[in-house]
PDB file of C-alpha atoms in Angstrom:
ATOM      1  CA  MET A   1    -130.396   6.477  66.955  1.00  0.00           C
ATOM      2  CA  GLU A   2    -129.638   5.104  63.508  1.00  0.00           C
ATOM      3  CA  ARG A   3    -128.966   7.670  60.803  1.00  0.00           C
ATOM      4  CA  SER A   4    -131.192   7.699  57.768  1.00  0.00           C
ATOM      5  CA  ASN A   5    -129.703   7.007  54.362  1.00  0.00           C
ATOM      6  CA  TYR A   6    -130.486  10.641  53.520  1.00  0.00           C
ATOM      7  CA  GLU A   7    -128.398  11.868  56.468  1.00  0.00           C
ATOM      8  CA  LYS A   8    -125.557   9.487  55.623  1.00  0.00           C
ATOM      9  CA  ALA A   9    -125.598  10.639  51.990  1.00  0.00           C
ATOM     10  CA  CYS A  10    -125.519  14.291  53.052  1.00  0.00           C
ATOM     11  CA  ILE A  11    -122.536  13.719  55.352  1.00  0.00           C
ATOM     12  CA  GLU A  12    -120.682  11.769  52.661  1.00  0.00           C
ATOM     13  CA  ARG A  13    -121.399  14.474  50.071  1.00  0.00           C
ATOM     14  CA  VAL A  14    -120.201  17.301  52.340  1.00  0.00           C
ATOM     15  CA  LEU A  15    -117.041  15.427  53.342  1.00  0.00           C
ATOM     16  CA  ALA A  16    -116.238  14.617  49.701  1.00  0.00           C
ATOM     17  CA  LEU A  17    -116.698  18.252  48.700  1.00  0.00           C
ATOM     18  CA  ASP A  18    -114.553  19.394  51.625  1.00  0.00           C
ATOM     19  CA  ASP A  19    -111.851  16.946  50.566  1.00  0.00           C
ATOM     20  CA  SER A  20    -111.813  18.425  47.046  1.00  0.00           C
ATOM     21  CA  LEU A  21    -111.910  21.993  48.335  1.00  0.00           C
ATOM     22  CA  GLY A  22    -109.133  21.199  50.814  1.00  0.00           C
ATOM     23  CA  THR A  23    -106.911  19.879  48.036  1.00  0.00           C
ATOM     24  CA  VAL A  24    -107.364  23.140  46.120  1.00  0.00           C
ATOM     25  CA  ARG A  25    -106.780  25.160  49.332  1.00  0.00           C
ATOM     26  CA  ASN A  26    -103.549  23.285  50.015  1.00  0.00           C
ATOM     27  CA  GLU A  27    -102.114  23.903  46.535  1.00  0.00           C
ATOM     28  CA  ALA A  28    -103.363  27.472  45.953  1.00  0.00           C
ATOM     29  CA  PRO A  29    -100.745  29.224  48.154  1.00  0.00           C
ATOM     30  CA  LYS A  30     -98.151  28.350  45.540  1.00  0.00           C
ATOM     31  CA  GLU A  31     -99.754  31.060  43.381  1.00  0.00           C
ATOM     32  CA  ILE A  32    -101.778  33.280  45.745  1.00  0.00           C
ATOM     33  CA  SER A  33    -101.465  34.356  49.369  1.00  0.00           C
ATOM     34  CA  ILE A  34    -102.234  31.866  52.091  1.00  0.00           C
ATOM     35  CA  SER A  35    -105.032  34.133  53.309  1.00  0.00           C
ATOM     36  CA  GLU A  36    -106.598  34.347  49.857  1.00  0.00           C
ATOM     37  CA  SER A  37    -106.465  30.557  49.620  1.00  0.00           C
ATOM     38  CA  ILE A  38    -108.218  30.227  52.996  1.00  0.00           C
ATOM     39  CA  LYS A  39    -110.816  32.852  52.035  1.00  0.00           C
ATOM     40  CA  GLN A  40    -111.621  30.961  48.839  1.00  0.00           C
ATOM     41  CA  TYR A  41    -111.913  27.732  50.837  1.00  0.00           C
ATOM     42  CA  THR A  42    -114.131  29.161  53.574  1.00  0.00           C
ATOM     43  CA  GLY A  43    -116.233  30.993  50.994  1.00  0.00           C
ATOM     44  CA  ALA A  44    -116.845  27.706  49.210  1.00  0.00           C
ATOM     45  CA  LEU A  45    -117.689  26.032  52.540  1.00  0.00           C
ATOM     46  CA  LYS A  46    -120.323  28.704  53.198  1.00  0.00           C
ATOM     47  CA  GLY A  47    -121.977  27.652  49.957  1.00  0.00           C
ATOM     48  CA  LEU A  48    -122.229  23.966  50.841  1.00  0.00           C
ATOM     49  CA  ASN A  49    -125.725  22.561  51.160  1.00  0.00           C
ATOM     50  CA  PHE A  50    -126.264  20.920  54.533  1.00  0.00           C
ATOM     51  CA  GLU A  51    -129.923  20.126  53.890  1.00  0.00           C
ATOM     52  CA  GLY A  52    -130.484  16.602  55.113  1.00  0.00           C
ATOM     53  CA  CYS A  53    -127.394  16.550  57.321  1.00  0.00           C
ATOM     54  CA  PRO A  54    -127.819  16.027  61.064  1.00  0.00           C
ATOM     55  CA  PRO A  55    -127.834  19.419  62.821  1.00  0.00           C
ATOM     56  CA  LYS A  56    -124.889  18.470  65.081  1.00  0.00           C
ATOM     57  CA  PHE A  57    -122.783  17.655  62.014  1.00  0.00           C
ATOM     58  CA  ALA A  58    -123.759  20.921  60.277  1.00  0.00           C
ATOM     59  CA  ASN A  59    -122.966  22.922  63.425  1.00  0.00           C
ATOM     60  CA  ALA A  60    -119.617  21.190  63.884  1.00  0.00           C
ATOM     61  CA  PHE A  61    -118.755  22.001  60.287  1.00  0.00           C
ATOM     62  CA  LYS A  62    -119.742  25.654  60.789  1.00  0.00           C
ATOM     63  CA  ASP A  63    -117.433  25.814  63.822  1.00  0.00           C
ATOM     64  CA  HIS A  64    -114.650  24.301  61.724  1.00  0.00           C
ATOM     65  CA  ARG A  65    -115.139  26.903  58.980  1.00  0.00           C
ATOM     66  CA  GLN A  66    -115.071  29.670  61.586  1.00  0.00           C
ATOM     67  CA  ALA A  67    -111.806  28.294  63.006  1.00  0.00           C
ATOM     68  CA  TRP A  68    -110.297  28.576  59.517  1.00  0.00           C
ATOM     69  CA  GLU A  69    -111.551  32.155  59.278  1.00  0.00           C
ATOM     70  CA  GLU A  70    -109.967  32.985  62.631  1.00  0.00           C
ATOM     71  CA  ILE A  71    -106.492  31.902  61.502  1.00  0.00           C
ATOM     72  CA  LEU A  72    -106.604  34.718  58.929  1.00  0.00           C
ATOM     73  CA  ILE A  73    -105.617  37.087  61.751  1.00  0.00           C
ATOM     74  CA  VAL A  74    -102.175  35.484  61.576  1.00  0.00           C
ATOM     75  CA  THR A  75    -101.921  34.505  57.903  1.00  0.00           C
ATOM     76  CA  ASP A  76    -102.809  38.054  56.812  1.00  0.00           C
ATOM     77  CA  LYS A  77     -99.355  39.045  58.134  1.00  0.00           C
ATOM     78  CA  TYR A  78     -97.673  36.830  55.499  1.00  0.00           C
ATOM     79  CA  PRO A  79     -99.102  37.939  52.131  1.00  0.00           C
ATOM     80  CA  LYS A  80     -95.931  37.175  50.154  1.00  0.00           C
ATOM     81  CA  MET A  81     -95.250  33.707  51.550  1.00  0.00           C
ATOM     82  CA  ARG A  82     -95.746  31.010  48.894  1.00  0.00           C
ATOM     83  CA  GLY A  83     -95.762  27.232  48.859  1.00  0.00           C
ATOM     84  CA  GLU A  84     -98.014  24.304  49.619  1.00  0.00           C
ATOM     85  CA  LEU A  85    -100.255  25.159  52.596  1.00  0.00           C
ATOM     86  CA  HIS A  86     -98.526  22.838  55.055  1.00  0.00           C
ATOM     87  CA  GLU A  87     -95.097  24.195  54.068  1.00  0.00           C
ATOM     88  CA  VAL A  88     -96.325  27.750  54.633  1.00  0.00           C
ATOM     89  CA  PHE A  89     -97.848  26.706  57.950  1.00  0.00           C
ATOM     90  CA  ASP A  90     -94.514  25.139  58.969  1.00  0.00           C
ATOM     91  CA  SER A  91     -92.797  28.473  58.289  1.00  0.00           C
ATOM     92  CA  ILE A  92     -95.379  30.474  60.226  1.00  0.00           C
ATOM     93  CA  SER A  93     -95.173  28.004  63.132  1.00  0.00           C
ATOM     94  CA  VAL A  94     -91.572  29.128  63.785  1.00  0.00           C
ATOM     95  CA  SER A  95     -92.226  32.838  63.183  1.00  0.00           C
ATOM     96  CA  LYS A  96     -92.722  35.617  65.713  1.00  0.00           C
ATOM     97  CA  ASP A  97     -96.441  34.781  65.516  1.00  0.00           C
ATOM     98  CA  SER A  98     -95.920  31.111  66.369  1.00  0.00           C
ATOM     99  CA  VAL A  99     -97.835  31.057  69.670  1.00  0.00           C
ATOM    100  CA  GLU A 100    -100.965  32.697  68.280  1.00  0.00           C
ATOM    101  CA  PHE A 101    -100.694  30.654  65.089  1.00  0.00           C
ATOM    102  CA  LYS A 102    -100.430  27.343  66.943  1.00  0.00           C
ATOM    103  CA  THR A 103    -103.381  28.258  69.182  1.00  0.00           C
ATOM    104  CA  ARG A 104    -105.537  28.995  66.134  1.00  0.00           C
ATOM    105  CA  LEU A 105    -104.283  25.920  64.275  1.00  0.00           C
ATOM    106  CA  ASP A 106    -105.105  23.785  67.306  1.00  0.00           C
ATOM    107  CA  LYS A 107    -108.672  25.116  67.097  1.00  0.00           C
ATOM    108  CA  ILE A 108    -108.860  24.058  63.440  1.00  0.00           C
ATOM    109  CA  TRP A 109    -107.793  20.534  64.417  1.00  0.00           C
ATOM    110  CA  ALA A 110    -110.131  20.426  67.424  1.00  0.00           C
ATOM    111  CA  THR A 111    -113.113  21.513  65.345  1.00  0.00           C
ATOM    112  CA  TRP A 112    -112.203  18.993  62.637  1.00  0.00           C
ATOM    113  CA  GLU A 113    -112.224  16.312  65.320  1.00  0.00           C
ATOM    114  CA  MET A 114    -115.783  17.388  66.176  1.00  0.00           C
ATOM    115  CA  VAL A 115    -116.761  17.158  62.485  1.00  0.00           C
ATOM    116  CA  ASP A 116    -115.202  13.719  62.312  1.00  0.00           C
ATOM    117  CA  ASP A 117    -116.998  12.592  65.476  1.00  0.00           C
ATOM    118  CA  GLN A 118    -120.344  13.862  64.168  1.00  0.00           C
ATOM    119  CA  SER A 119    -119.821  12.130  60.819  1.00  0.00           C
ATOM    120  CA  LYS A 120    -119.698   8.696  62.414  1.00  0.00           C
ATOM    121  CA  PRO A 121    -122.849   6.587  62.770  1.00  0.00           C
TER     122      PRO A 121
END
């Protein structure tokens, strides 16, 4: 079924906002904890307006946000670690928490793949 222009516009708007929020999330751990950065990001995602988006896209995005929230179980153990998000993640990926971290990070990527799939026509 062809998406309406309204649905397409909603998807594009949400993805653009996520891109901006993700840029902030990635840079914030230079100044604040990785967990605080993720909490700010997921809090902002909760406030996004999905009105007009296809339900499957909105649900995929909710699952993605929840996957980010679930990684806090690991990142909360590293409140003093600073740097760009991917640098911090690289450090955690070789820590004593690496197995749990990688499992939760894999879920973030898997849920993003679902968002990406649902964003396509």
